[in-house]
XYZ file of C-alpha atoms in Angstrom:
716
model
C 107.377 -36.752 32.452
C 108.048 -34.123 29.437
C 106.880 -35.091 25.626
C 109.496 -35.787 23.198
C 109.994 -33.386 20.851
C 109.493 -34.350 16.937
C 112.182 -33.320 14.441
C 112.312 -34.020 10.661
C 115.913 -35.962 11.185
C 113.781 -37.990 13.986
C 110.794 -38.872 11.721
C 113.198 -39.562 8.896
C 114.856 -41.910 11.019
C 111.807 -43.606 12.122
C 110.669 -44.074 8.705
C 113.847 -45.715 7.388
C 113.897 -48.069 10.517
C 109.976 -48.937 9.891
C 109.744 -49.718 6.102
C 106.537 -51.589 6.745
C 104.853 -48.663 8.728
C 105.672 -46.408 5.784
C 104.361 -48.554 3.310
C 101.020 -49.257 5.192
C 100.763 -45.375 5.768
C 101.030 -44.846 2.285
C 98.769 -47.357 1.002
C 96.052 -46.461 3.284
C 96.340 -42.350 3.073
C 98.220 -41.082 0.135
C 96.301 -40.572 -3.067
C 97.522 -42.034 -6.167
C 97.654 -38.614 -7.812
C 100.165 -37.744 -5.309
C 102.229 -40.789 -5.820
C 102.527 -40.065 -9.596
C 103.331 -36.541 -8.649
C 106.105 -37.683 -6.183
C 107.323 -40.212 -8.878
C 107.380 -37.425 -11.398
C 109.405 -35.137 -9.340
C 111.782 -37.759 -8.785
C 112.597 -38.014 -12.357
C 113.055 -34.397 -12.787
C 115.106 -34.148 -10.009
C 117.613 -37.245 -11.284
C 117.993 -38.209 -7.968
C 119.327 -41.593 -6.644
C 116.374 -43.930 -6.424
C 117.441 -45.977 -3.333
C 118.098 -42.282 -1.377
C 114.505 -41.294 -1.616
C 111.463 -41.877 0.703
C 108.648 -43.472 -0.616
C 109.986 -45.204 -3.777
C 112.960 -46.741 -2.273
C 110.482 -49.427 -1.306
C 110.629 -50.292 -4.896
C 114.344 -50.958 -4.935
C 113.868 -52.538 -1.487
C 111.416 -54.791 -2.525
C 113.930 -56.034 -5.272
C 116.781 -56.463 -2.920
C 114.707 -58.392 -0.521
C 113.649 -60.682 -3.320
C 117.229 -61.204 -3.942
C 118.055 -62.294 -0.618
C 115.475 -65.002 -1.158
C 116.996 -65.850 -4.031
C 113.953 -64.553 -6.374
C 116.921 -62.651 -8.216
C 120.319 -62.968 -8.723
C 122.772 -60.709 -6.984
C 123.742 -59.457 -10.655
C 120.227 -58.185 -10.831
C 120.478 -56.118 -7.336
C 123.836 -54.522 -8.600
C 122.181 -53.565 -11.816
C 119.091 -52.061 -9.828
C 121.580 -50.171 -7.885
C 122.999 -48.176 -11.073
C 119.947 -46.964 -11.637
C 119.383 -43.642 -11.048
C 115.747 -42.654 -11.776
C 112.573 -43.954 -11.796
C 112.597 -44.055 -15.464
C 115.460 -46.245 -15.517
C 114.002 -48.493 -12.895
C 110.974 -48.884 -14.896
C 113.289 -49.483 -17.916
C 114.855 -52.530 -15.677
C 111.945 -53.803 -14.586
C 110.210 -53.949 -18.037
C 113.425 -55.269 -19.764
C 112.422 -58.688 -21.529
C 115.695 -60.046 -20.757
C 116.101 -59.336 -16.992
C 112.622 -60.046 -15.877
C 111.903 -63.884 -16.031
C 113.103 -64.264 -12.720
C 111.306 -61.227 -11.512
C 107.923 -63.074 -13.016
C 108.734 -66.058 -10.937
C 108.400 -63.785 -7.806
C 105.237 -62.428 -9.685
C 103.813 -65.805 -9.783
C 103.773 -66.308 -5.937
C 100.742 -65.206 -3.882
C 100.351 -63.065 -0.947
C 100.120 -65.968 1.152
C 103.772 -67.423 0.189
C 105.646 -64.386 0.838
C 106.936 -62.832 3.961
C 105.263 -59.900 6.052
C 107.672 -57.141 4.272
C 107.534 -59.163 1.083
C 103.649 -58.920 0.935
C 103.893 -54.910 1.616
C 106.570 -54.328 -1.269
C 104.479 -56.578 -3.585
C 101.278 -54.969 -2.855
C 102.770 -51.524 -3.397
C 104.501 -52.525 -6.217
C 101.004 -54.095 -7.999
C 99.749 -50.891 -6.964
C 102.514 -48.694 -9.013
C 102.361 -51.008 -11.776
C 98.632 -50.039 -12.599
C 98.967 -46.399 -11.599
C 100.764 -45.151 -14.731
C 98.377 -47.072 -17.136
C 95.927 -44.792 -18.825
C 94.587 -47.554 -21.316
C 91.713 -48.792 -20.345
C 92.154 -52.384 -22.053
C 95.592 -52.628 -20.695
C 94.754 -51.495 -17.350
C 91.903 -53.931 -16.839
C 94.424 -57.059 -17.854
C 96.996 -55.752 -15.290
C 94.097 -55.580 -12.786
C 93.058 -59.164 -13.419
C 96.590 -60.209 -13.664
C 97.661 -58.431 -10.163
C 94.334 -59.733 -8.442
C 94.937 -63.317 -9.520
C 98.702 -62.933 -8.106
C 97.210 -61.583 -4.596
C 94.522 -63.695 -3.996
C 95.857 -67.069 -5.421
C 92.642 -67.383 -7.755
C 92.238 -69.711 -10.553
C 90.260 -67.208 -12.933
C 89.268 -63.950 -12.686
C 86.628 -61.466 -14.523
C 86.307 -57.767 -14.977
C 83.063 -55.923 -15.573
C 82.459 -52.466 -16.099
C 79.335 -50.240 -15.870
C 77.996 -48.810 -19.092
C 74.391 -46.898 -19.606
C 72.404 -47.512 -22.185
C 70.727 -44.929 -24.415
C 67.898 -45.182 -22.353
C 69.397 -44.264 -19.212
C 69.940 -47.761 -17.960
C 73.069 -49.242 -16.261
C 74.108 -52.580 -16.912
C 77.625 -54.548 -16.594
C 79.867 -55.244 -19.631
C 82.182 -57.806 -19.615
C 85.776 -56.592 -20.312
C 88.163 -59.261 -19.720
C 87.965 -63.124 -18.318
C 91.664 -64.374 -16.997
C 92.237 -67.873 -16.827
C 95.426 -69.744 -15.823
C 97.835 -71.422 -17.983
C 101.059 -73.234 -17.192
C 103.079 -70.827 -19.791
C 101.059 -68.179 -17.637
C 97.904 -66.030 -17.235
C 96.005 -65.600 -20.471
C 93.521 -62.587 -20.502
C 90.945 -62.652 -23.359
C 87.887 -60.609 -23.707
C 84.803 -62.353 -22.473
C 82.288 -62.181 -25.311
C 79.049 -64.130 -26.488
C 78.831 -64.817 -30.144
C 81.123 -62.047 -30.901
C 79.388 -59.484 -28.451
C 80.352 -58.571 -25.021
C 78.271 -59.974 -22.183
C 76.033 -57.383 -20.749
C 74.206 -57.946 -17.267
C 71.600 -55.762 -15.843
C 71.970 -54.209 -12.684
C 70.338 -56.658 -9.825
C 70.520 -60.062 -12.240
C 72.793 -62.696 -11.069
C 75.487 -62.518 -8.114
C 77.713 -59.699 -10.296
C 74.457 -57.630 -10.795
C 73.396 -58.308 -7.293
C 76.841 -56.942 -6.080
C 76.516 -54.011 -8.726
C 73.149 -53.046 -7.511
C 73.285 -53.438 -3.468
C 77.515 -52.302 -3.196
C 78.060 -55.232 -1.388
C 80.600 -58.040 -1.737
C 79.418 -61.676 -1.874
C 81.560 -64.522 -0.912
C 80.329 -67.915 -2.145
C 81.556 -71.237 -1.125
C 80.072 -73.600 -3.992
C 78.932 -71.580 -6.665
C 76.556 -74.302 -8.147
C 74.781 -74.486 -4.910
C 73.856 -70.864 -4.817
C 70.363 -69.953 -7.089
C 71.949 -66.476 -7.999
C 74.596 -68.026 -9.731
C 74.281 -68.243 -13.705
C 75.561 -71.891 -14.919
C 75.076 -70.816 -18.159
C 78.538 -69.646 -18.770
C 80.345 -72.348 -17.044
C 78.141 -74.979 -19.249
C 79.343 -73.013 -22.447
C 83.158 -72.896 -21.061
C 83.181 -76.173 -19.741
C 84.506 -74.561 -16.694
C 83.682 -75.366 -12.947
C 83.274 -72.825 -10.828
C 83.226 -73.582 -7.289
C 84.329 -70.700 -5.072
C 83.524 -67.406 -5.959
C 84.472 -64.006 -4.260
C 82.544 -60.886 -5.875
C 83.330 -57.225 -5.035
C 82.305 -53.838 -6.505
C 84.648 -51.291 -8.034
C 84.188 -47.760 -6.621
C 85.220 -44.297 -7.932
C 86.114 -41.487 -5.788
C 82.531 -40.541 -5.302
C 81.526 -43.678 -3.885
C 79.517 -44.789 -7.101
C 79.757 -48.276 -8.557
C 82.024 -48.146 -11.813
C 82.782 -52.075 -12.107
C 82.470 -55.829 -10.797
C 85.394 -57.945 -10.406
C 85.021 -61.594 -9.442
C 87.769 -64.054 -8.543
C 87.111 -67.721 -9.063
C 88.368 -70.875 -7.275
C 91.041 -70.265 -4.723
C 94.123 -72.435 -4.845
C 95.425 -74.043 -2.496
C 93.968 -75.100 1.145
C 90.547 -75.593 2.001
C 89.970 -73.784 -1.766
C 87.958 -71.167 0.191
C 88.017 -67.402 -0.140
C 89.168 -66.360 3.385
C 88.706 -62.792 5.103
C 92.123 -62.123 4.267
C 91.446 -62.473 1.012
C 88.440 -60.427 0.924
C 90.728 -57.615 3.051
C 93.499 -57.932 0.012
C 90.773 -57.794 -2.743
C 88.684 -54.858 -1.358
C 92.181 -53.114 -0.449
C 93.593 -53.492 -4.201
C 90.092 -52.383 -5.701
C 90.398 -49.223 -3.990
C 93.433 -48.060 -6.453
C 91.883 -49.836 -9.140
C 88.830 -47.809 -9.073
C 90.586 -44.684 -8.979
C 93.191 -45.913 -11.842
C 89.933 -46.877 -13.911
C 88.276 -43.723 -13.258
C 91.926 -41.823 -14.438
C 92.021 -44.065 -17.457
C 88.335 -43.639 -18.663
C 88.513 -39.961 -18.206
C 91.857 -39.907 -20.013
C 90.324 -41.922 -22.682
C 87.017 -39.923 -23.144
C 89.056 -36.503 -23.293
C 91.172 -38.074 -25.768
C 88.316 -39.356 -27.835
C 86.586 -36.043 -27.280
C 89.624 -34.360 -28.543
C 90.124 -36.500 -31.481
C 86.168 -36.390 -32.500
C 86.614 -32.869 -32.081
C 88.996 -32.141 -34.641
C 87.574 -34.782 -37.121
C 84.191 -32.936 -36.652
C 86.506 -29.486 -37.999
C 87.750 -31.596 -40.606
C 84.117 -32.819 -41.808
C 82.373 -29.442 -41.114
C 84.922 -27.528 -43.282
C 84.085 -30.325 -46.270
C 80.576 -29.924 -45.817
C 80.061 -26.032 -46.181
C 82.721 -26.130 -48.869
C 79.934 -27.940 -51.038
C 77.225 -25.828 -51.174
C 76.129 -25.861 -54.907
C 74.796 -29.369 -55.301
C 72.683 -31.530 -53.080
C 73.271 -34.499 -54.460
C 77.402 -33.796 -54.152
C 76.760 -32.642 -50.865
C 74.979 -36.058 -49.446
C 77.749 -38.068 -50.920
C 80.171 -36.412 -49.153
C 78.282 -36.813 -45.871
C 77.990 -40.439 -46.410
C 81.807 -41.186 -46.774
C 82.412 -38.761 -43.783
C 79.507 -40.386 -41.623
C 81.703 -43.874 -42.115
C 85.023 -42.222 -41.040
C 83.366 -41.241 -37.883
C 81.467 -44.337 -36.942
C 82.349 -47.820 -38.397
C 79.520 -50.018 -39.497
C 78.368 -52.005 -42.236
C 75.935 -49.750 -43.905
C 75.190 -45.944 -44.115
C 71.875 -44.322 -45.824
C 70.700 -41.025 -45.781
C 67.127 -40.137 -46.522
C 66.253 -37.016 -47.856
C 62.666 -36.184 -46.862
C 59.549 -33.717 -47.831
C 56.086 -33.182 -46.170
C 53.378 -33.462 -48.397
C 50.666 -30.779 -48.694
C 47.992 -32.763 -47.563
C 45.490 -32.280 -44.972
C 47.686 -35.395 -42.700
C 51.001 -33.763 -43.379
C 52.751 -37.158 -44.004
C 56.224 -37.601 -44.841
C 57.714 -38.692 -48.009
C 61.147 -39.678 -49.214
C 62.666 -37.880 -52.019
C 65.885 -39.415 -52.532
C 68.019 -42.102 -50.824
C 71.560 -42.694 -50.747
C 72.626 -46.118 -49.724
C 76.467 -46.846 -48.713
C 77.743 -50.087 -48.556
C 81.016 -49.839 -46.567
C 82.704 -52.574 -47.570
C 83.430 -51.606 -51.349
C 82.251 -47.920 -50.663
C 79.616 -47.789 -53.101
C 76.558 -45.182 -53.077
C 73.738 -46.175 -54.658
C 70.206 -44.766 -54.970
C 67.478 -47.492 -54.379
C 64.307 -47.066 -55.816
C 60.908 -46.427 -54.265
C 59.955 -49.979 -54.389
C 63.335 -51.195 -52.859
C 62.947 -48.662 -50.040
C 59.252 -49.946 -49.163
C 60.815 -53.430 -48.925
C 63.773 -52.434 -46.866
C 62.687 -53.150 -43.342
C 64.773 -50.209 -41.887
C 62.958 -47.650 -43.898
C 60.220 -47.554 -41.397
C 62.694 -46.542 -38.517
C 63.422 -43.671 -40.904
C 60.010 -42.445 -41.424
C 59.342 -42.846 -37.815
C 62.270 -40.556 -37.004
C 61.208 -37.822 -39.705
C 57.651 -37.761 -38.549
C 58.645 -37.321 -34.757
C 61.988 -35.588 -34.867
C 63.235 -37.884 -32.747
C 66.277 -40.509 -32.850
C 65.672 -43.990 -32.925
C 67.620 -47.204 -32.100
C 67.001 -50.812 -32.803
C 69.208 -53.426 -31.058
C 67.921 -56.995 -31.773
C 69.926 -58.330 -28.831
C 69.175 -55.758 -26.307
C 65.704 -55.859 -27.295
C 65.486 -59.754 -27.130
C 63.921 -59.844 -30.745
C 64.807 -61.600 -34.027
C 67.046 -59.468 -36.326
C 65.257 -58.089 -39.395
C 65.667 -59.836 -42.712
C 65.366 -57.874 -46.056
C 63.982 -59.341 -49.209
C 67.481 -60.077 -50.257
C 68.500 -61.672 -46.909
C 70.230 -58.759 -45.423
C 70.412 -59.287 -41.999
C 69.906 -56.086 -39.811
C 71.088 -56.625 -36.184
C 71.525 -52.713 -34.962
C 69.943 -49.564 -36.320
C 70.599 -46.096 -35.521
C 68.367 -43.429 -36.905
C 69.102 -39.795 -36.261
C 67.054 -36.693 -37.634
C 68.837 -33.957 -39.875
C 67.349 -30.599 -38.909
C 67.647 -27.561 -40.942
C 68.004 -23.864 -39.044
C 64.105 -23.720 -38.919
C 64.003 -27.309 -36.636
C 62.158 -28.856 -39.847
C 63.178 -32.566 -40.588
C 64.724 -32.454 -43.719
C 66.425 -35.714 -43.740
C 67.300 -38.821 -41.736
C 70.830 -40.692 -41.026
C 70.684 -44.240 -40.639
C 73.549 -46.284 -39.401
C 72.933 -50.087 -39.530
C 75.249 -53.244 -38.108
C 78.186 -51.520 -35.988
C 81.143 -53.550 -36.761
C 82.396 -56.489 -34.435
C 78.587 -56.695 -33.943
C 78.542 -54.236 -30.885
C 75.297 -51.955 -30.084
C 75.731 -47.947 -30.703
C 76.472 -46.543 -27.206
C 75.558 -42.896 -26.077
C 78.603 -41.919 -27.306
C 77.970 -42.764 -30.844
C 74.759 -41.230 -30.693
C 75.768 -38.055 -29.446
C 78.673 -37.988 -32.118
C 76.300 -38.582 -35.031
C 73.743 -35.802 -33.131
C 76.343 -33.387 -33.457
C 77.219 -34.402 -37.090
C 74.095 -34.106 -38.018
C 73.637 -30.603 -36.874
C 76.390 -29.384 -39.208
C 74.275 -31.915 -41.881
C 71.145 -30.197 -41.401
C 72.612 -26.724 -42.213
C 74.557 -27.804 -45.139
C 71.555 -29.546 -46.561
C 69.286 -26.204 -46.011
C 72.282 -24.052 -47.769
C 72.541 -26.466 -50.609
C 68.558 -26.446 -50.758
C 68.482 -22.659 -50.560
C 70.884 -22.110 -53.327
C 69.328 -24.883 -55.693
C 66.140 -22.538 -55.018
C 67.682 -19.535 -55.671
C 68.761 -20.990 -58.849
C 65.780 -22.100 -59.872
C 63.836 -19.135 -58.758
C 66.357 -17.163 -60.972
C 65.782 -19.373 -63.594
C 61.934 -18.859 -63.206
C 62.024 -14.901 -63.658
C 64.155 -15.383 -66.971
C 61.829 -17.837 -68.573
C 58.770 -15.898 -67.151
C 60.505 -12.633 -68.655
C 60.983 -14.222 -71.900
C 57.240 -15.283 -71.980
C 56.371 -11.975 -71.070
C 58.835 -10.225 -73.762
C 57.710 -12.935 -76.555
C 53.719 -13.057 -75.841
C 51.538 -10.069 -75.314
C 48.123 -10.563 -74.317
C 45.792 -10.357 -77.331
C 44.844 -6.701 -77.866
C 41.458 -5.306 -77.438
C 40.743 -5.016 -81.166
C 41.707 -8.259 -81.567
C 39.333 -9.567 -78.997
C 36.336 -7.198 -79.815
C 36.679 -8.605 -83.525
C 35.999 -12.286 -82.296
C 33.488 -11.407 -79.970
C 31.546 -9.669 -82.792
C 31.780 -12.452 -85.227
C 29.330 -15.251 -85.770
C 29.306 -18.038 -83.735
C 29.449 -21.256 -86.366
C 27.751 -24.682 -85.707
C 30.028 -27.833 -84.898
C 28.609 -29.505 -88.015
C 29.711 -26.944 -90.438
C 33.159 -26.956 -88.635
C 33.041 -30.990 -88.723
C 33.682 -30.892 -85.054
C 31.881 -33.818 -84.379
C 33.263 -36.016 -87.402
C 36.387 -38.447 -86.795
C 37.696 -37.346 -90.318
C 37.909 -33.614 -89.174
C 40.847 -31.777 -90.394
C 42.228 -28.493 -89.325
C 43.394 -27.383 -92.851
C 40.229 -26.671 -93.927
C 39.838 -23.837 -91.198
C 41.096 -20.515 -91.632
C 43.469 -19.071 -88.852
C 40.165 -17.107 -87.374
C 38.146 -20.084 -87.894
C 40.389 -21.921 -85.478
C 39.412 -19.653 -82.826
C 36.064 -19.383 -83.483
C 35.952 -23.359 -83.533
C 36.928 -23.132 -79.642
C 34.220 -20.512 -78.966
C 31.473 -23.295 -80.660
C 32.792 -25.805 -78.446
C 32.501 -24.140 -75.262
C 28.802 -22.888 -76.633
C 27.497 -26.267 -77.438
C 28.868 -28.172 -74.089
C 26.819 -25.034 -72.572
C 30.128 -23.664 -70.380
C 29.273 -20.089 -71.117
C 26.160 -20.246 -69.518
C 26.227 -22.973 -66.928
C 29.407 -21.150 -65.390
C 28.837 -17.465 -66.239
C 31.776 -16.913 -68.737
C 32.118 -13.483 -69.949
C 32.102 -13.428 -73.792
C 35.245 -11.096 -73.779
C 37.024 -12.902 -71.208
C 36.549 -16.349 -73.086
C 37.630 -14.689 -76.389
C 40.804 -12.928 -75.035
C 42.005 -16.148 -73.306
C 41.587 -18.047 -76.407
C 43.610 -15.547 -78.401
C 46.474 -15.278 -75.833
C 46.755 -19.040 -75.697
C 46.818 -19.265 -79.562
C 49.803 -16.684 -79.249
C 51.356 -18.704 -76.731
C 51.707 -21.272 -78.970
C 54.988 -21.197 -80.641
C 55.034 -21.787 -84.771
C 56.978 -25.023 -84.278
C 55.917 -27.927 -86.926
C 53.823 -29.917 -84.537
C 53.504 -28.990 -81.330
C 51.569 -25.569 -82.383
C 48.089 -23.810 -82.119
C 46.857 -25.926 -84.681
C 47.800 -29.318 -83.088
C 45.725 -27.863 -79.868
C 43.000 -27.513 -82.272
C 43.138 -30.910 -83.273
C 43.397 -32.544 -79.516
C 40.561 -30.259 -78.236
C 38.663 -31.421 -81.323
C 38.923 -34.941 -80.665
C 37.917 -34.257 -76.587
C 34.914 -32.775 -77.720
C 33.990 -35.576 -79.980
C 34.700 -38.262 -77.026
C 32.371 -36.147 -75.100
C 29.334 -35.423 -77.373
C 29.742 -38.507 -79.589
C 31.163 -40.974 -77.072
C 29.503 -42.965 -74.307
C 31.390 -40.780 -71.590
C 28.868 -37.742 -71.359
C 26.395 -38.666 -69.078
C 29.478 -40.015 -66.612
C 31.504 -36.911 -66.560
C 30.460 -33.584 -64.463
C 30.027 -30.594 -65.901
C 33.290 -29.422 -64.263
C 35.247 -32.142 -65.255
C 34.205 -31.633 -68.625
C 35.103 -27.912 -68.502
C 38.628 -29.284 -67.108
C 38.929 -31.572 -70.007
C 38.517 -28.977 -72.494
C 40.447 -26.266 -71.131
C 43.236 -28.815 -70.463
C 42.966 -30.047 -74.284
C 43.356 -26.549 -75.387
C 46.712 -25.981 -73.330
C 48.343 -29.294 -72.987
C 51.199 -28.167 -75.261
C 51.190 -24.436 -74.297
C 54.674 -22.827 -74.782
C 56.320 -25.716 -76.207
C 59.832 -25.244 -76.693
C 62.908 -27.710 -78.090
C 65.564 -25.904 -75.903
C 63.560 -27.665 -72.728
C 65.594 -30.544 -73.460
C 69.159 -29.050 -73.674
C 71.495 -28.945 -70.902
C 71.847 -25.645 -68.619
C 69.462 -24.050 -70.525
C 67.067 -22.034 -67.900
C 63.932 -24.360 -68.909
C 65.957 -27.571 -68.428
C 67.785 -26.306 -65.008
C 64.035 -25.285 -63.946
C 61.873 -28.871 -65.089
C 65.376 -31.201 -64.991
C 63.772 -33.547 -62.496
C 60.198 -33.127 -63.902
C 58.684 -34.041 -66.886
C 58.074 -30.906 -69.510
C 54.436 -31.019 -68.970
C 55.282 -29.239 -65.618
C 56.077 -26.192 -67.584
C 52.820 -26.530 -69.957
C 50.767 -26.655 -66.870
C 52.502 -23.747 -65.099
C 52.030 -21.461 -68.417
C 48.071 -22.670 -68.490
C 47.820 -21.637 -64.708
C 49.810 -18.416 -65.334
C 47.246 -17.296 -67.822
C 44.333 -18.229 -65.891
C 45.740 -15.942 -63.303
C 45.241 -12.804 -65.095
C 41.699 -11.530 -64.302
C 41.196 -10.469 -68.445
C 41.825 -13.892 -69.211
C 40.801 -15.949 -66.369
C 37.664 -18.433 -67.452
C 37.107 -19.677 -64.164
C 36.653 -16.213 -62.910
C 32.998 -17.302 -61.728
C 33.665 -20.524 -59.910
C 33.769 -20.680 -56.142
C 36.505 -21.162 -54.085
C 36.235 -24.961 -53.650
C 35.095 -25.446 -57.282
C 38.029 -23.250 -58.335
C 40.533 -25.543 -56.255
C 38.824 -28.766 -57.710
C 38.759 -27.332 -61.407
C 42.733 -26.363 -61.450
C 43.678 -29.872 -59.834
C 41.979 -31.458 -62.565
C 43.507 -29.133 -65.215
C 47.003 -29.889 -63.841
C 46.301 -33.463 -63.646
C 44.831 -33.879 -66.917
C 47.876 -31.996 -68.597
C 50.666 -33.952 -66.481
C 48.984 -37.174 -67.874
C 50.116 -36.544 -71.627
C 53.617 -37.515 -70.056
C 54.454 -40.431 -72.279
C 55.972 -42.084 -69.603
C 53.007 -42.567 -67.844
C 51.442 -43.315 -70.680
C 53.608 -46.168 -71.639
C 53.180 -47.498 -68.047
C 49.403 -47.693 -68.481
C 49.171 -48.744 -72.144
C 48.054 -52.341 -71.391
C 45.131 -51.021 -69.339
C 44.078 -48.694 -72.129
C 44.382 -51.656 -75.048
C 41.844 -53.321 -72.764
C 39.299 -50.945 -72.505
C 39.770 -50.680 -76.510
C 39.182 -54.045 -76.994
C 35.888 -54.071 -75.031
C 32.846 -54.115 -77.608
C 30.964 -51.782 -74.725
C 32.611 -50.024 -71.884
C 30.425 -49.521 -68.704
C 31.261 -46.086 -68.155
C 28.829 -45.971 -65.029
C 30.741 -47.799 -62.825
C 32.517 -45.513 -59.919
C 36.077 -45.983 -60.900
C 35.359 -44.848 -64.712
C 35.267 -41.135 -63.257
C 37.365 -38.622 -65.027
C 39.336 -38.745 -61.727
C 40.009 -42.411 -61.712
C 40.363 -42.703 -65.532
C 43.057 -40.175 -65.738
C 44.975 -41.060 -62.767
C 45.587 -44.225 -64.792
C 46.953 -42.068 -67.447
C 44.164 -43.431 -69.949
C 42.934 -39.721 -71.196
């Protein structure tokens, strides 16, 4: 018997005469992407839908529904007038013409005939195929699932990954029946999406095992979480839970249908088959929608990052302006309640600890940026996270809900539920700052996408901050150079002849110069005697012999310091002589001589001589080199710098015979003493000073009364 030869016409006629076979074959074997390509091809050709192969099923479905009085004859006539898939879609979604169509959709698969079931199934697949918005797609999936299975309620969970790489289920939608139609609402608890770990509860178990679970009575199953029923007041009886797979076979979600309507109210094997087959297409649609959403999000984010990066590198001259701009840009990327940028430095101590030099706190509600004080930062709970990130160079996340801890509360009552802290690195991979986002909007946790976005933005921020600091350093370097050139041009080291004259002069006694008297007055001394008075102090305190100071170096240093004091009415050389005389009086006549070490007394005397060295009023004038150099520091830093500059010259270094350790200690004491002359520090400690003065006799022998402790409190 010869085999019948298959021809195109024969196959075409067979498909036309057996539409159920065609539908079943397409549903089982044709990829969704190919269906979409077919539909696009039909739209391009502008051909009559009813004459085309696979899409004619949609029209036939409507025609069959018309015969069963689901639609009036007028609707069938109108469908026949539609020439393209777009026209048909417009007709189907026309709000004035779909009321009767919705009546058909409310019917379950069991209420339809065989051909009607196939057409409805295929129609619902097409309904989700063209949807690329995840939320809208989830809504359609639940509505269609409920229609196909005749379930009272259904819910959908999507697989998400935490920052630590752990998978969990996140509730997306929960659909309930209603006389006016089905209502889909986000499934949330306290404004936060419900999150279920893999392996926990029925949904978590299905996600972990990849196997469906059909429960006849949920409340008799120990795996069922009754908490949701208790909160919603809904009674779950029958429950069918199935995994949703992508094309690679990985679980991307879990769908649940609850309480079968009609009959024995139990989900049958037929329901399981329908549910499983429909979820195959749902998995493909969800994957496409999420990929589309991800690509769209990446495109928008990259475009935004380019704009923000351009803005960052446009501001390279002022760190304060740059940081404020960064704060506002961060908020435009990720919506949160509060943003803080910490600028940090590492201390020069052995421990290399980190310190916050400045902080910028943006409150999103009113877009105000404040600079919190050190005390406020210490009291703010999230500051500890920033310090940890600065020390480790690694990001840190805090989420009170996921970590199952109580939210942090500041001293002002501000509640901190979630925090994301990201390090800002310069080109050398050194931490220069920390970006901190607090309380993401809608009570959500910061997700991996947020972390990736901020990490990318922080990279550009680090480059911007590094360039800005480099520019500021260059400006300060130029200013320092101008100051040093000015100093070198205005002052010259004492000449050899001046030094020789002072070396050969007779050393006077302190009694003759009244250096040990409280009524000492510098006007009684000639100009040369003021220099000799310093030599007398060094001699009678035994500094010359004890520290092996060469006489010519001492004399040249005294004369050079004298020249470095400019002739202003008060902050001049004679003022320095008065200060050093008072310090000499305190050491020799006062009660502190036996308490201070020789090195401490040495540092005190040298600091007294140099405490206002190179004083100039223009240091307070804006845009002057000195003001630019010391705008964020006290003017005493300039005096200390000039003092050390003279000591760096071998011919004027009175510390030349000290060992390495002694030299380091004496320089620290010297700088500390000069800086303590800042009236701001003295005002803060005036009460402690007055308490000491009020005592009839001070016990200087206690440990804390050494120069280091006394000077640290601004008493000297």
